[in-house]
Each structure stands twice: as C-alpha cells, then as structure tokens.
C-alpha cells in the first residue's frame, strides 16, 4: 500500500506551505505526496517534487483526500488552516479532520506541529519487504506475521507480496521509487536474486530473510542458522551492519550467487518442487547422484579479456558468492565475494568415480578454505566473460533454470550492500 502524505493549505497559508515543503524536500520526497489542487500546483512550480493533485479544496479536493485516509493509504496530513477566515467548504474540511481522528492519522494544522511531524519522519527508517509467500516448506502467513512482529516496532515496514504476475524484481523496482532506507527480500535464492537485480548499484542496503530450500546466499554470508532463522535474519537487519560485495549480470539477469552450466543445471532441474518440498536440500544431493549416471562432457569456449580458451568440460560454474556446499564453484577452495572478480571453475571428469573424487576434493577444500589443486579442475578469475558450449548446455542462474548457453556475464564490483552479522 502506498505511503502518502497529504499537503493542503488555505490561501493565506500557501506561501508557508511552499517554504515548508522546500525546506523538507529530502524527507518528503521519500513519500508519495498528494495535495489539493491549488496547493499542489504551487508546490510543484517551486520545487522538484512530484505531487499527485486532487481537485481544488472548495470543489471537493479535501473530500478526495479524506477518502484516501479512510482507505488507509495516508500516513500523515499537513493542513495549514487559516484560523481567521471562514471557508465556503467548511463541512468538507471538518470531514477531513474528523477522518484523521477516526483513523488515527497524524494531522498537523499549523507550522509548529508540521515541523514536529516531519522531524519524526526524518528519524524513521522506511523498509520495503518483498515477500514470496510460497517459498520453502514453512507457513507463509505465519512467517510473515513473525517478521512483522519483529520488525514493525523498529521501522516502518511496507510489505509487497509476490504473485505469479508480479515478479520480485518488478516489486522491488516499484518500491525503489519511494526511496526507502532499505529493501528486504524474503524467500528462496531466486527471490533474493531478483530483488537484488533491482537494488544493484543503488546504494540502498539489502536485507535477506531466508525462507527457501537451499538459502545459499544467506548461508554464504553467515545470515542463516538452523534454528530461529527468521528471528536471526531480522536481528541482523535491525543491528544495521552492512557489507559491500560484488554482484553481476548474466545475459542481463541478476547473478548474485552463481551461474552453473552443464552438470549443476541438470541437477537443479531434476530436484523438482515436489522433491524439494519433501526432502529440502537433500533433493539436490539425490538429484546430483542420479545425474552422475547421465552426464556427458561438452566442448566449451570461454572468452576472457579478449582471449579465447577451449575446454572439454562436465560442468562450468561462474560464481560471485557461494557457500561451501556449492561444490562445483570451489575451484580454489573459496569464492571471494568482494574482489571485483568472478570465480570461474571448470570441472572435467571422464568417469563417475573421477567425478565423485573431484567433487569430494572440492568440498573438502571449500570447508577448510584451501586450494586443493585438483587435476580435473581449472580455475580462472574474470570481470567479464562470454561462454559458449557445444552441444548447447542448460544454465542455472541463482537456483533457477534460465535456458541454455551461450552466456555473457559481467561483474559489477562492489555493486551490492547487504546486511550481514557484525564480525566478532
Ligand atoms: O481549500 C483548501 C482546503 O480546504 C485548499 O484547496 P486548494 O489547495 O485547491 O487551494
């Protein structure tokens, strides 16, 4: 629901409201501003703010604003009233004042109170939560209630639910037009990635409340834990400590975790929704084992900094952030999240046994963060790359299948600010 502030002034108070709004433009611009006709016109011509104008007050503008107050869309009304002159539309004015009191909406009718109201807004943190109600195995409504209970005492929270027609990225883009202090993504890695897609490069920090099956992004950044995951994630956001990490785009789609070509993509496709609901992240491991029987090598061509290299590969992973359990991303035992470069790991394995040995070696290396120098693994670092495969291979991007190769990937160094636990 929109957060609106209504601005209204009687004629002899119009200069006051114009001066007031220009003094407080930075705070007010975070809200959707509405105004009665002439007041709105005066403010617009003397500021850069965009105002939704209703009819002029005497012909029904106050009534239009009153209706929006009743609909719960307005957080505050600044109405500079002229106490010395009677107005022809006094009943409309009284109705507006009355609905503010009925609906407990902040109402300032003189400059002193308006200043106090805006001062309180300046201190309030506004967060938009992009919430996927069908992520993971929990009860979406109960989890949302818990998040609200934990966050609402500390910040103004606007909740946007994703639907099949409203993508997380679209919702986040809309939310950004309100210039929030922070954006929170809650769902699986797909939801977090899509929200990040809108936030990358904006300097607005991203909070993550993991509720998916794997939650690889939150896991890699230390946000998850087994118990009380939601509570911990909310506490991390409220503590306010942020870290700046790299981000990337792959074929113009956001990449915050990794793009997997070949083996990894096949696994993700196999671990279908039903299996994920039943088995959680075990579904990926089971699908992975099954896939080892079927997988074949492919010819890959990678263009890095103008140089073309060819490989016979079973899997190629281009990672920005990856927890140790993303085994195929662990070419040098650790994916560095803020070096301005993507980690490219190319894995070849001719037999099932070789594949298993390689994967165990990489997992071991990742767990103790050391370079394992495995003979079937090539590791490269890149800011930008192009990748083609013959035959074309399936591609999984941040947990979702997006199609097949070729790919064009570019890193956005330091592109994302994320709330993380404060290092001890
Ligand atoms: O009369 C008013 C409010 O009661 C203000 O209306 P205008 O902003 O259109 O002048």
mmCIF file of N, CA, C and O in Angstrom, residues 111 120 127 129 146 154 173 177 224 250 279 289 301 343 387 400:
data_model
loop_
_atom_site.group_PDB
_atom_site.id
_atom_site.type_symbol
_atom_site.label_atom_id
_atom_site.label_comp_id
_atom_site.label_asym_id
_atom_site.label_seq_id
_atom_site.Cartn_x
_atom_site.Cartn_y
_atom_site.Cartn_z
ATOM 1 N N UNK A 111 2.190 25.319 11.496
ATOM 2 C CA UNK A 111 3.597 25.062 11.133
ATOM 3 C C UNK A 111 4.376 24.375 12.251
ATOM 4 O O UNK A 111 5.201 23.503 11.977
ATOM 5 N N UNK A 120 9.920 13.822 13.046
ATOM 6 C CA UNK A 120 9.767 12.404 13.413
ATOM 7 C C UNK A 120 9.906 11.516 12.176
ATOM 8 O O UNK A 120 10.445 10.424 12.257
ATOM 9 N N UNK A 127 11.339 0.662 5.436
ATOM 10 C CA UNK A 127 11.813 -0.564 4.775
ATOM 11 C C UNK A 127 10.702 -1.142 3.911
ATOM 12 O O UNK A 127 9.535 -1.137 4.315
ATOM 13 N N UNK A 129 9.521 -4.626 2.189
ATOM 14 C CA UNK A 129 9.768 -6.071 2.222
ATOM 15 C C UNK A 129 9.126 -6.710 0.997
ATOM 16 O O UNK A 129 7.922 -6.598 0.786
ATOM 17 N N UNK A 146 5.367 -13.249 11.899
ATOM 18 C CA UNK A 146 6.528 -13.204 12.791
ATOM 19 C C UNK A 146 7.471 -12.067 12.372
ATOM 20 O O UNK A 146 7.960 -11.302 13.222
ATOM 21 N N UNK A 154 10.399 -1.286 15.162
ATOM 22 C CA UNK A 154 11.641 -0.532 14.942
ATOM 23 C C UNK A 154 11.685 0.246 13.640
ATOM 24 O O UNK A 154 12.522 1.110 13.465
ATOM 25 N N UNK A 173 11.592 -2.824 -7.957
ATOM 26 C CA UNK A 173 11.765 -1.599 -8.750
ATOM 27 C C UNK A 173 10.715 -0.554 -8.367
ATOM 28 O O UNK A 173 11.017 0.621 -8.199
ATOM 29 N N UNK A 177 11.141 3.445 -6.137
ATOM 30 C CA UNK A 177 10.691 4.797 -6.494
ATOM 31 C C UNK A 177 10.255 5.572 -5.247
ATOM 32 O O UNK A 177 10.171 6.788 -5.264
ATOM 33 N N UNK A 224 22.272 -17.321 7.812
ATOM 34 C CA UNK A 224 21.396 -18.433 8.236
ATOM 35 C C UNK A 224 21.961 -19.170 9.443
ATOM 36 O O UNK A 224 23.153 -19.164 9.698
ATOM 37 N N UNK A 250 24.058 -11.783 -15.791
ATOM 38 C CA UNK A 250 24.310 -12.863 -16.739
ATOM 39 C C UNK A 250 23.194 -12.788 -17.777
ATOM 40 O O UNK A 250 22.017 -12.940 -17.424
ATOM 41 N N UNK A 279 11.973 -33.216 0.591
ATOM 42 C CA UNK A 279 13.314 -33.551 1.063
ATOM 43 C C UNK A 279 14.188 -32.359 1.401
ATOM 44 O O UNK A 279 15.320 -32.537 1.831
ATOM 45 N N UNK A 289 23.304 -37.208 -7.527
ATOM 46 C CA UNK A 289 23.785 -38.573 -7.640
ATOM 47 C C UNK A 289 23.200 -39.237 -8.883
ATOM 48 O O UNK A 289 23.917 -39.896 -9.656
ATOM 49 N N UNK A 301 33.755 -23.030 -24.942
ATOM 50 C CA UNK A 301 34.653 -21.969 -25.402
ATOM 51 C C UNK A 301 34.397 -20.753 -24.513
ATOM 52 O O UNK A 301 33.260 -20.286 -24.405
ATOM 53 N N UNK A 343 34.573 -15.964 -9.950
ATOM 54 C CA UNK A 343 35.398 -17.175 -9.917
ATOM 55 C C UNK A 343 34.829 -18.185 -10.893
ATOM 56 O O UNK A 343 33.701 -18.642 -10.731
ATOM 57 N N UNK A 387 30.631 -17.245 -22.743
ATOM 58 C CA UNK A 387 30.780 -18.696 -22.663
ATOM 59 C C UNK A 387 29.819 -19.356 -23.641
ATOM 60 O O UNK A 387 28.615 -19.061 -23.633
ATOM 61 N N UNK A 400 17.721 -20.953 -10.506
ATOM 62 C CA UNK A 400 16.609 -21.146 -11.447
ATOM 63 C C UNK A 400 17.175 -21.450 -12.836
ATOM 64 O O UNK A 400 18.133 -20.814 -13.261
#
